[in-house]
PDB file of C-alpha atoms in Angstrom:
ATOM      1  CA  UNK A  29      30.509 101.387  22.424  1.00 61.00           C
ATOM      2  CA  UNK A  30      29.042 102.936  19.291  1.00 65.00           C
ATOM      3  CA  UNK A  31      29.580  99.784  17.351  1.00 67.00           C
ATOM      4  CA  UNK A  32      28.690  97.823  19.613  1.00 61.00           C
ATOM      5  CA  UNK A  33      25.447  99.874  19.737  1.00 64.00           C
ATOM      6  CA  UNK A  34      25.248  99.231  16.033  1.00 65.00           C
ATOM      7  CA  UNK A  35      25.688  95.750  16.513  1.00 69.00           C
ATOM      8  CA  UNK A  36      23.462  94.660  19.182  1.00 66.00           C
ATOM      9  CA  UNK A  37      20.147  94.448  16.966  1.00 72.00           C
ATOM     10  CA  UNK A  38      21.862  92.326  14.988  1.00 74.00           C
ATOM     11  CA  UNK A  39      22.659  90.416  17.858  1.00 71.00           C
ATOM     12  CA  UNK A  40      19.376  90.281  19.084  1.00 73.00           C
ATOM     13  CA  UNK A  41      17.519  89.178  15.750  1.00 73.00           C
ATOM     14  CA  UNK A  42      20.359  86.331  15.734  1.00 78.00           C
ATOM     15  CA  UNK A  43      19.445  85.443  19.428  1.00 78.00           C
ATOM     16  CA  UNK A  44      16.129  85.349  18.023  1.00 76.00           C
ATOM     17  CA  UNK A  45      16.754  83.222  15.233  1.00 78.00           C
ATOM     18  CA  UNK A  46      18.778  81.032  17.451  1.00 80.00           C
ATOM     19  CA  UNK A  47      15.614  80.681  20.210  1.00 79.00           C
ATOM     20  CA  UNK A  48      13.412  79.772  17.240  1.00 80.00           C
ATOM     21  CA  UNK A  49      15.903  77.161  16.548  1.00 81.00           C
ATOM     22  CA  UNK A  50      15.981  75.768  19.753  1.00 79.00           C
ATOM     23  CA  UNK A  51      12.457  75.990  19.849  1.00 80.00           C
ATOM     24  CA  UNK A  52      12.420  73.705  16.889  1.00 79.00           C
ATOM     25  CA  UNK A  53      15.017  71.529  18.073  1.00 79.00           C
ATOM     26  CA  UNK A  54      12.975  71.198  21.204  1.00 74.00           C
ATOM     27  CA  UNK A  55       9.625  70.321  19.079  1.00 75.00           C
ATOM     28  CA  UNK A  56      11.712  67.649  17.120  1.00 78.00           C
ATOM     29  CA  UNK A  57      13.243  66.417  20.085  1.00 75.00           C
ATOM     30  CA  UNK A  58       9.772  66.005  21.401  1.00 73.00           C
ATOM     31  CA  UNK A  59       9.129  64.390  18.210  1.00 74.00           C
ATOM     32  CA  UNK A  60      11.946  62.026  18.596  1.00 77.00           C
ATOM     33  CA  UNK A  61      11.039  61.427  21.531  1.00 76.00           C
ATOM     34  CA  UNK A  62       7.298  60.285  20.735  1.00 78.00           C
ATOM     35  CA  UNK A  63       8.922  58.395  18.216  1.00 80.00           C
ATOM     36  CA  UNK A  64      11.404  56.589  19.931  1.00 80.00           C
ATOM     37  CA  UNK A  65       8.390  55.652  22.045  1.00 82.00           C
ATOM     38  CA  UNK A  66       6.277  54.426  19.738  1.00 82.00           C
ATOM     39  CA  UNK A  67       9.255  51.972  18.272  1.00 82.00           C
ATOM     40  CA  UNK A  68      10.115  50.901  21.926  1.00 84.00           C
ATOM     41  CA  UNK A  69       6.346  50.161  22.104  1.00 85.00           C
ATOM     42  CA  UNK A  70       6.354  48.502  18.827  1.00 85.00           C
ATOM     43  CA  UNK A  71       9.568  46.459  19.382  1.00 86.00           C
ATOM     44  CA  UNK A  72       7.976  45.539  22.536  1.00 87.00           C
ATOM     45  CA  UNK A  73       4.827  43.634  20.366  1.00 87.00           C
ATOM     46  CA  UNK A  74       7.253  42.187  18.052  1.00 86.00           C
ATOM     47  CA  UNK A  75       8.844  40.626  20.926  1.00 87.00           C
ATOM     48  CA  UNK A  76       5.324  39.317  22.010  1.00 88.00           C
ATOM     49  CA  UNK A  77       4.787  38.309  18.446  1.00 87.00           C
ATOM     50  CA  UNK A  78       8.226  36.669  18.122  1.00 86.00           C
ATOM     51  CA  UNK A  79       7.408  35.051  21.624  1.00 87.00           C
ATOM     52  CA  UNK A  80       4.306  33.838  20.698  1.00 87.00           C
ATOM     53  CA  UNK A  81       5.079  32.949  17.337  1.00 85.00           C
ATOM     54  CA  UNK A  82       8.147  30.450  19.067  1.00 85.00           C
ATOM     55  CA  UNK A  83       5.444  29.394  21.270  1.00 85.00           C
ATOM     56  CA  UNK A  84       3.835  28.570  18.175  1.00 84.00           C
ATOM     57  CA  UNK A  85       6.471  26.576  16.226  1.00 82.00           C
ATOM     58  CA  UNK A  86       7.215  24.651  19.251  1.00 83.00           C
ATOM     59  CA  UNK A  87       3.622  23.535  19.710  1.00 82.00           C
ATOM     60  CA  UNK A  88       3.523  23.304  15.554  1.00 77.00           C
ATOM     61  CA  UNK A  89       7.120  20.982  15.556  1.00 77.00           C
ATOM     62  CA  UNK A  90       5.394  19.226  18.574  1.00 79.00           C
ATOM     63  CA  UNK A  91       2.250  18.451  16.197  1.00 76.00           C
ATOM     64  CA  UNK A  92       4.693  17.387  13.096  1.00 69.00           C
ATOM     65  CA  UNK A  93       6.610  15.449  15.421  1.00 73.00           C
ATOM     66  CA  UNK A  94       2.975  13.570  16.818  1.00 75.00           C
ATOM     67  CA  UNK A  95       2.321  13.243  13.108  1.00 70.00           C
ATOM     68  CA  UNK A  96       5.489  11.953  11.416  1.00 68.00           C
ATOM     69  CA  UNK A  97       5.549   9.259  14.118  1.00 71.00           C
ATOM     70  CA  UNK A  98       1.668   8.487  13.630  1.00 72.00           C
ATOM     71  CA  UNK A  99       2.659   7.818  10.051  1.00 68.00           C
ATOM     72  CA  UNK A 100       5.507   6.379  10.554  1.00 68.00           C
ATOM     73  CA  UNK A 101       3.476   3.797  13.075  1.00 75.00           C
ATOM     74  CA  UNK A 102       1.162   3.337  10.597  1.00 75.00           C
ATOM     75  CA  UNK A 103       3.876   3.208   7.715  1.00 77.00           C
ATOM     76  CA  UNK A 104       5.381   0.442   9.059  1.00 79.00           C
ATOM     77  CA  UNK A 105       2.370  -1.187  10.153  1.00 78.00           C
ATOM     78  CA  UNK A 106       1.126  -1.825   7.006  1.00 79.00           C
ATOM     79  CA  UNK A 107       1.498  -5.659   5.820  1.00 81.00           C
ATOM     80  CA  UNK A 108       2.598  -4.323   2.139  1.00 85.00           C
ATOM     81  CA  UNK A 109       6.311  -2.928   1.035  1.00 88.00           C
ATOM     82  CA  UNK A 110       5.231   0.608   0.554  1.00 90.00           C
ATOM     83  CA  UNK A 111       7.976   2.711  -1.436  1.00 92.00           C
ATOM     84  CA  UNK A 112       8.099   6.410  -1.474  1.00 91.00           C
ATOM     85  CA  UNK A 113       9.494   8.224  -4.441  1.00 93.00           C
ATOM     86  CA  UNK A 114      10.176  11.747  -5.502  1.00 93.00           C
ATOM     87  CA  UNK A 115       9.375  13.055  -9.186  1.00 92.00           C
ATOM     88  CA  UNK A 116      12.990  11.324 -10.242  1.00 92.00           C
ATOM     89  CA  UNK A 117      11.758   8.171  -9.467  1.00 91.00           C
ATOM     90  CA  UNK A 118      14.248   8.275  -6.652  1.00 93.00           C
ATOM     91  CA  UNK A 119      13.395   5.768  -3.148  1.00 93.00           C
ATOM     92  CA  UNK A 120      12.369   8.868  -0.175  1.00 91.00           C
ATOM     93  CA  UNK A 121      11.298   6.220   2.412  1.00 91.00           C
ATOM     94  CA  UNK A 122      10.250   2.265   2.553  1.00 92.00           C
ATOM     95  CA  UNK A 123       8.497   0.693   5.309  1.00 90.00           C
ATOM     96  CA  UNK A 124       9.739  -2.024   7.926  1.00 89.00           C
ATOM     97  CA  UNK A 125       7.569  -4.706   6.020  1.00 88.00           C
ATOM     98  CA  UNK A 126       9.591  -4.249   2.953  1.00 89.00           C
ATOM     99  CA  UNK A 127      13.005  -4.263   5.104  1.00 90.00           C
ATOM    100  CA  UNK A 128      12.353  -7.686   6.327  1.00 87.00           C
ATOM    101  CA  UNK A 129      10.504  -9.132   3.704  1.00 83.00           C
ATOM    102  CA  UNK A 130      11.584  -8.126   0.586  1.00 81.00           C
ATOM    103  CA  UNK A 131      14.979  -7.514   0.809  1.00 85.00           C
ATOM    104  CA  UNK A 132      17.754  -9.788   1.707  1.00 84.00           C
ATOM    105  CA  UNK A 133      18.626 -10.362   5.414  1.00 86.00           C
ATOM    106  CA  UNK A 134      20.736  -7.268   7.023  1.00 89.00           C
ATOM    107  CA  UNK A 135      19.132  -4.540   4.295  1.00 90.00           C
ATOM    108  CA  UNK A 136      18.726  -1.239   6.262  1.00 91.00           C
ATOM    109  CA  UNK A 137      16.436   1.991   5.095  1.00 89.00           C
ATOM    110  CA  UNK A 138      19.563   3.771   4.462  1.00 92.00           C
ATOM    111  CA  UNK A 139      20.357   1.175   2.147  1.00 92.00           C
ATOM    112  CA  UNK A 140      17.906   2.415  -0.044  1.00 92.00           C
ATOM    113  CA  UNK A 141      17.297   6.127   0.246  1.00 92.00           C
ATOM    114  CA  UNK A 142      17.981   7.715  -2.951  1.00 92.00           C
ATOM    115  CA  UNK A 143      18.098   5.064  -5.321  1.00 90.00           C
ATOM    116  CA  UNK A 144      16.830   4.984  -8.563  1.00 90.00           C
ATOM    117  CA  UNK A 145      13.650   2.557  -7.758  1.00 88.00           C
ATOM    118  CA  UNK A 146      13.280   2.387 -11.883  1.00 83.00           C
ATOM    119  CA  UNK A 147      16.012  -0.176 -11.987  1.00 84.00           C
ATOM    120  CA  UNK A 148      15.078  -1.870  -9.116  1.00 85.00           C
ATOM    121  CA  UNK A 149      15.935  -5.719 -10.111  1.00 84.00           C
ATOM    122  CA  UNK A 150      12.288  -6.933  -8.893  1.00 83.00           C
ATOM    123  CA  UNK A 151      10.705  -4.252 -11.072  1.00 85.00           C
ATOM    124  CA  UNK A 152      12.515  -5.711 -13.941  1.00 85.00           C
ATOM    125  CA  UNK A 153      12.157  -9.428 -13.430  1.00 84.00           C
ATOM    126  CA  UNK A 154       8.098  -8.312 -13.281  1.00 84.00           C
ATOM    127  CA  UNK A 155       8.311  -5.532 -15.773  1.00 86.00           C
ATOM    128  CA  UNK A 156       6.883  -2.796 -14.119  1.00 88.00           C
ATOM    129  CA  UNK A 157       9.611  -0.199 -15.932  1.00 87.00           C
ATOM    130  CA  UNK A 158       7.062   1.373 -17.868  1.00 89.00           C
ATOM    131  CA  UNK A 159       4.287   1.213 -14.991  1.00 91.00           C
ATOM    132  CA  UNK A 160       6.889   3.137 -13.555  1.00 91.00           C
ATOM    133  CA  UNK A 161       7.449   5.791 -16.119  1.00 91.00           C
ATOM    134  CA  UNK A 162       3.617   6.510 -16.102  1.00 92.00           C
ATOM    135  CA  UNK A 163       3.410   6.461 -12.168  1.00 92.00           C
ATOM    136  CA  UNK A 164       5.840   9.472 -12.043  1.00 91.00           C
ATOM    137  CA  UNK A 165       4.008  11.036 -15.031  1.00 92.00           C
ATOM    138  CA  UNK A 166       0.700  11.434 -12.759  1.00 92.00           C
ATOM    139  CA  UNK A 167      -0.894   8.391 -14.124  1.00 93.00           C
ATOM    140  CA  UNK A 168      -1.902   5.492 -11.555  1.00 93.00           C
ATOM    141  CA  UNK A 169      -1.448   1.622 -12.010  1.00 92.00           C
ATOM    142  CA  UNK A 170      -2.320  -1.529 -10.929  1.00 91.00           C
ATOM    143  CA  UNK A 171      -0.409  -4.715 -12.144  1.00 90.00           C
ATOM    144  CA  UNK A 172      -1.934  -8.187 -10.410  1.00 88.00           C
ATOM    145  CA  UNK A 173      -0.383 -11.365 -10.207  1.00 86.00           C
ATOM    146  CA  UNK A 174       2.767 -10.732 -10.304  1.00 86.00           C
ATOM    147  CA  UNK A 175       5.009 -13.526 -10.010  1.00 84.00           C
ATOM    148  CA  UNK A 176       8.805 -13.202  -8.485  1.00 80.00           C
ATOM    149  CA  UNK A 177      11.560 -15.371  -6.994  1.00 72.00           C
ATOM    150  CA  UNK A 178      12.822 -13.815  -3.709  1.00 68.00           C
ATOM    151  CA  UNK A 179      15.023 -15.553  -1.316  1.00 58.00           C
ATOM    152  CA  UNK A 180      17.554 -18.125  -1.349  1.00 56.00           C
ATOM    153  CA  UNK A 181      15.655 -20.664  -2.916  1.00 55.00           C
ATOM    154  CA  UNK A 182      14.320 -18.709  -5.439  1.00 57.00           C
ATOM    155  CA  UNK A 183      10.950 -19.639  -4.574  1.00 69.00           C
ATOM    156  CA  UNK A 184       8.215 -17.891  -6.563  1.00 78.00           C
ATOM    157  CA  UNK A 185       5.860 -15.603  -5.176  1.00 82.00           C
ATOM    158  CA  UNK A 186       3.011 -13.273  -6.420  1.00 85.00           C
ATOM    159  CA  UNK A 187       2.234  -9.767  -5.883  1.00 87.00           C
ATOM    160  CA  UNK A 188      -0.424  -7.652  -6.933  1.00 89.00           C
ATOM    161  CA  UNK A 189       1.330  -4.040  -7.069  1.00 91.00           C
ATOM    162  CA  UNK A 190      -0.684  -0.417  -7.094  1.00 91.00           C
ATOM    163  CA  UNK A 191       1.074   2.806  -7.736  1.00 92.00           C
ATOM    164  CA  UNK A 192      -0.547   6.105  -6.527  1.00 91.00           C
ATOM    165  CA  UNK A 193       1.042   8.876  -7.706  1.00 91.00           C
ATOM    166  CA  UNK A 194       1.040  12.251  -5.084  1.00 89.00           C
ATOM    167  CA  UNK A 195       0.584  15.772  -6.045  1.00 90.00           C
ATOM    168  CA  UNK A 196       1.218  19.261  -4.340  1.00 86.00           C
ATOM    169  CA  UNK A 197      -1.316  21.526  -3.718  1.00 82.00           C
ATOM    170  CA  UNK A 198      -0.600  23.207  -6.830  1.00 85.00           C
ATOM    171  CA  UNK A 199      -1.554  20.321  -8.711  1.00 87.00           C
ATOM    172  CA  UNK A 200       2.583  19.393  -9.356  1.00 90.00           C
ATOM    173  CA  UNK A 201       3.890  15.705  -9.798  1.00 91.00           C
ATOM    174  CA  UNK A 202       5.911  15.352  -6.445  1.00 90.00           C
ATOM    175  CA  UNK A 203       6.755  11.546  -6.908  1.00 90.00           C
ATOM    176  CA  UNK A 204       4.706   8.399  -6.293  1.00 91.00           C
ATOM    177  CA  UNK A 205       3.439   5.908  -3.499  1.00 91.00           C
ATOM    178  CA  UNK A 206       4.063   2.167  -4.543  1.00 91.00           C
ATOM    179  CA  UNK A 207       2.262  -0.945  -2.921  1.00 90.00           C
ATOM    180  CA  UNK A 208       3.344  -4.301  -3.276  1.00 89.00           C
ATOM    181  CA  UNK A 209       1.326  -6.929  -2.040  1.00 88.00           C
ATOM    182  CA  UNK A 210       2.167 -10.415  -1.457  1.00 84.00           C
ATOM    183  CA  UNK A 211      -0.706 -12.450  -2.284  1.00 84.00           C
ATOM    184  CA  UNK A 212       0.948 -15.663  -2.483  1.00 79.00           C
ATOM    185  CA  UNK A 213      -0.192 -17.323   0.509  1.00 70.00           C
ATOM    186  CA  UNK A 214      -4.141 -16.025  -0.651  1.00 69.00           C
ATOM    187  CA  UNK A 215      -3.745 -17.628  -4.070  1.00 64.00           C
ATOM    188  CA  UNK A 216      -2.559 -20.344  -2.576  1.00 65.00           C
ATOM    189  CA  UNK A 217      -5.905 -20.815   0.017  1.00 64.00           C
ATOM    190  CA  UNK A 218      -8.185 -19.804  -2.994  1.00 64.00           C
ATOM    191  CA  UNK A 219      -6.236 -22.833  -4.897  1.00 68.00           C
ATOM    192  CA  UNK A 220      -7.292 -25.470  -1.956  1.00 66.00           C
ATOM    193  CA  UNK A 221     -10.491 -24.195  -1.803  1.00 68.00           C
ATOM    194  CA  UNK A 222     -10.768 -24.850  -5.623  1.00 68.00           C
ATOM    195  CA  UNK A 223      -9.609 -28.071  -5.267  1.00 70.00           C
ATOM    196  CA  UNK A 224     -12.146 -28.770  -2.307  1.00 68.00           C
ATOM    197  CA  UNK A 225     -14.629 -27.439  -4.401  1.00 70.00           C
ATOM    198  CA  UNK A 226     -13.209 -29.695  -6.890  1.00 67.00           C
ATOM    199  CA  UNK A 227     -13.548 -32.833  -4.610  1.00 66.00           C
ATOM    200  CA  UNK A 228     -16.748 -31.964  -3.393  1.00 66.00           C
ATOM    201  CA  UNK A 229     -18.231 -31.848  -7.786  1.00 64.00           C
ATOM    202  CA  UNK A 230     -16.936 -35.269  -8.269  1.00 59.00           C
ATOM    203  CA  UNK A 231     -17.866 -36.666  -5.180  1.00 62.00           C
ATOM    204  CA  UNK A 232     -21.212 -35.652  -6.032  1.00 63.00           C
ATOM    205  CA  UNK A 233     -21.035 -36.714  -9.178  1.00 58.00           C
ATOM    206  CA  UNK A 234     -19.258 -39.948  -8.214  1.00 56.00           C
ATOM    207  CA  UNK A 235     -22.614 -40.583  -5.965  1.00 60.00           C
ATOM    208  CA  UNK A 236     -25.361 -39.636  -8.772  1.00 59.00           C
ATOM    209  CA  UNK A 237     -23.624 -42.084 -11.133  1.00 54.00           C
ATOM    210  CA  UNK A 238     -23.549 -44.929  -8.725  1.00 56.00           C
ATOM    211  CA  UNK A 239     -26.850 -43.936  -7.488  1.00 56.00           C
ATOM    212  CA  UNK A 240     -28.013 -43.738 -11.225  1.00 54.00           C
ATOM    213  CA  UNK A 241     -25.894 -46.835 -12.669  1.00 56.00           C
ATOM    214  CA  UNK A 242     -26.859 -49.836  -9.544  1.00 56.00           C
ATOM    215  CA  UNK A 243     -29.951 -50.191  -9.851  1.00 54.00           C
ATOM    216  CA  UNK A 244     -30.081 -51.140 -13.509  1.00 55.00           C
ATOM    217  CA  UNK A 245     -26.671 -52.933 -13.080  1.00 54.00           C
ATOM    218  CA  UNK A 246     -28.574 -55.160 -10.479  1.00 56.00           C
ATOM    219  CA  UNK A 247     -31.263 -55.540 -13.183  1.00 54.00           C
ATOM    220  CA  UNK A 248     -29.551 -56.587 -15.732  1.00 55.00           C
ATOM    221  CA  UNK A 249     -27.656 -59.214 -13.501  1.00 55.00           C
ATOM    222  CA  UNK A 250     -30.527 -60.339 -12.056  1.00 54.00           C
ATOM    223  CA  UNK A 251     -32.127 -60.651 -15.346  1.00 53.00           C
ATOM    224  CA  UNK A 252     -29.133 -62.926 -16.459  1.00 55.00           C
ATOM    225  CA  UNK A 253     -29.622 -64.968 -13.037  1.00 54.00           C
ATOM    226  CA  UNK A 254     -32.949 -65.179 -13.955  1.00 51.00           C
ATOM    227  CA  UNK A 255     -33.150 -66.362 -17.716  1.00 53.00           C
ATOM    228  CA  UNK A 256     -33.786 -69.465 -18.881  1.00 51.00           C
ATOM    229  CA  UNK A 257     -30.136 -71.393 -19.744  1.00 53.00           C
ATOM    230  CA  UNK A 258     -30.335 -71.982 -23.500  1.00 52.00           C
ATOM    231  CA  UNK A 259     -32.311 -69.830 -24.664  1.00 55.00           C
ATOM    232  CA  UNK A 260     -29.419 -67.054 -25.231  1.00 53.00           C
ATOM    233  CA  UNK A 261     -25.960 -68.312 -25.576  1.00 56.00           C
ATOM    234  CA  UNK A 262     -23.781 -68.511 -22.876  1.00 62.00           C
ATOM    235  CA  UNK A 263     -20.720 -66.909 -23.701  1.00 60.00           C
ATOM    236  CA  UNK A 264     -23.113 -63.728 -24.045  1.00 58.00           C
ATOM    237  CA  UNK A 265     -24.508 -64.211 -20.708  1.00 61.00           C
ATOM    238  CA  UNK A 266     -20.679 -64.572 -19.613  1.00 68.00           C
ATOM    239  CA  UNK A 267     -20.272 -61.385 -21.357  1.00 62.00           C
ATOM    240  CA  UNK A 268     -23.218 -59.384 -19.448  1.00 63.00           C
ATOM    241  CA  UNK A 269     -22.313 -60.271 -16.620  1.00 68.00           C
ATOM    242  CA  UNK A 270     -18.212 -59.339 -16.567  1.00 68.00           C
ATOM    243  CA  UNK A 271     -18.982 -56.183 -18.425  1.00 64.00           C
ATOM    244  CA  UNK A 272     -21.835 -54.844 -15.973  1.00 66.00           C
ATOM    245  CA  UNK A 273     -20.096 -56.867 -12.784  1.00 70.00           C
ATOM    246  CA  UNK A 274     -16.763 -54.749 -14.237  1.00 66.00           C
ATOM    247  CA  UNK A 275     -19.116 -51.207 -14.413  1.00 66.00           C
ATOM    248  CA  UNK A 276     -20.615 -51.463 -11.151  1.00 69.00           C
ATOM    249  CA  UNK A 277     -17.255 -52.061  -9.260  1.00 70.00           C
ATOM    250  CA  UNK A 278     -15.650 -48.872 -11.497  1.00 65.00           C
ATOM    251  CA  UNK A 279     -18.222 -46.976  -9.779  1.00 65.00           C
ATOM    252  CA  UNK A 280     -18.250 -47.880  -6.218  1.00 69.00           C
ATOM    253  CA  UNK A 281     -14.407 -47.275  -6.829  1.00 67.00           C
ATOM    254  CA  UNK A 282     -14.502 -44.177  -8.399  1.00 62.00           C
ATOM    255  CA  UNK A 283     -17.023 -43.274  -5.576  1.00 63.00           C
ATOM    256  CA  UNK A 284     -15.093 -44.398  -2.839  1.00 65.00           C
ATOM    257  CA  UNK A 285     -12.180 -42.758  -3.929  1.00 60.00           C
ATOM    258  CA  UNK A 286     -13.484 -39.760  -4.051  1.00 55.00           C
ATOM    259  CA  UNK A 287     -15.184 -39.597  -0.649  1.00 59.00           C
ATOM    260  CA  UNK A 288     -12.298 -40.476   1.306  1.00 60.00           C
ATOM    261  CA  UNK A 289     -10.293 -37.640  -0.896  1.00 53.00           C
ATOM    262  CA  UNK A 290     -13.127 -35.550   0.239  1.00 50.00           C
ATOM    263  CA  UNK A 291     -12.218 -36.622   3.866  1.00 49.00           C
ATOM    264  CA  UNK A 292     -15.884 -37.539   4.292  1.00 45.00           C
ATOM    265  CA  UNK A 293     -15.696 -40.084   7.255  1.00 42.00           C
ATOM    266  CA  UNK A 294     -19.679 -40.871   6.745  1.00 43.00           C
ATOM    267  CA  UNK A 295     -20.141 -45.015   5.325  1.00 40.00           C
ATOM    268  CA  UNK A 296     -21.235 -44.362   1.488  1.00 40.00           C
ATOM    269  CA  UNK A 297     -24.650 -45.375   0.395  1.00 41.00           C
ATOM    270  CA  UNK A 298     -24.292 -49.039  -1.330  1.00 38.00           C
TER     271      UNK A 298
END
């Protein structure tokens, strides 16, 4: 009993100890508590954010999908072969138009993606390998009148070819847009309506000088009606008269020739 006399403040101070330690334990559980509520509370915001953010990307993918088929509508819409590359020179997309009329029959996109466009045979035939080089060095081009055999019967046609080279928003070479026109059937029109022009000049011409030329063609013939027989010979007379009579139907030729090549259906002035 006496030690246990002896012992019993000990006891005490370590039940003390021991309550102060609960006490503690109790505070941190509190603590952990508060905290655990705070991270339920945050992980239920980052679930909101994660939801909204998914809301987000679906409307965003919903918008990229919108665009990509906007430009791929007006991609293929365009009446040029348009040729996407990367900074390798390497094809990323072509257009429809180029599909069916620059390639032969049964040539698919896939056909295409990732080849090196700087060997390209039509590049070569209308040596555009060192437009090329400069394209995917940042520096633009234009090459006009471009001529090219495509098809089966090799039948030449011209193109008038841009490339646009495209940059990141750091300012970074990222490849290159190339345009090839066809401007065959153009030149073509712009050569009839040089040649109408053409028609038009010399039927006007044609006119002025048979205009100009008749009158003093019918003078001089009537003078040699006219004359007096013996006082000029008559082999000169003779001579006059085929020369100017030879002059005067050049001209109405040359002017009626002209007018119906000018497919002017109005009577010509005699």
């Amino acid at each position: 009993f006496e030690e246990l006399q002896v012992k019993l403040p000990e006891w005490e101070v370590k039940s003390e100890q021991l309550k102060e330690k609960l006490k503690e334990s109790e505070v941190k559980l509190g603590d952990s508590e508060e905290r655990l509520e705070k991270s339920e509370k945050s992980l239920q915001e980052l679930q909101q954010k994660l939801q909204q953010s998914q809301v987000k990307l679906e409307v965003s993918e919903d918008v990229l999908r919108q665009s990509e088929q906007k430009y791929l509508n007006i991609f293929n819409a365009v009446p040029a072969s348009l040729i996407l590359l990367d900074p390798h020179g390497t094809v990323v997309d072509v257009n429809e138009w180029h599909l069916s009329h620059f390639e032969p029959p049964g040539t698919s996109r896939e056909d295409l993606l990732g080849k090196d466009f700087s060997n390209y045979p039509p590049n070569l035939k209308m040596g555009l390998s060192r437009k090329l080089a400069e394209l995917l060095e940042g520096r633009p081009f234009e090459a006009r009148n471009l001529s090219l055999p495509l098809g089966e019967a090799g039948a030449k046609r011209v193109f008038d070819v841009v490339g646009v080279p495209r940059f990141d928003l750091d300012g970074e070479i990222v490849g290159g847009l190339l345009v090839y026109l066809d401007i065959s059937q153009r030149r073509e029109l712009e050569r009839e309506a040089l040649e109408a022009r053409r028609l038009v000049a010399v039927r006007d011409l044609a006119s002025s000088i048979a205009h100009e030329l008749s009158q003093p063609i019918q003078g001089l013939m009537a003078l040699g009606e006219m004359t007096t027989p013996g006082k000029v010979e008559d082999k000169h007379w003779e001579l006059v008269a085929a020369i100017t009579e030879w002059l005067y139907d050049l001209v109405q030729g040359l002017k009626h020739s002209y007018l119906s090549e000018g497919q002017d259906q109005s009577p010509p002035a005699e």
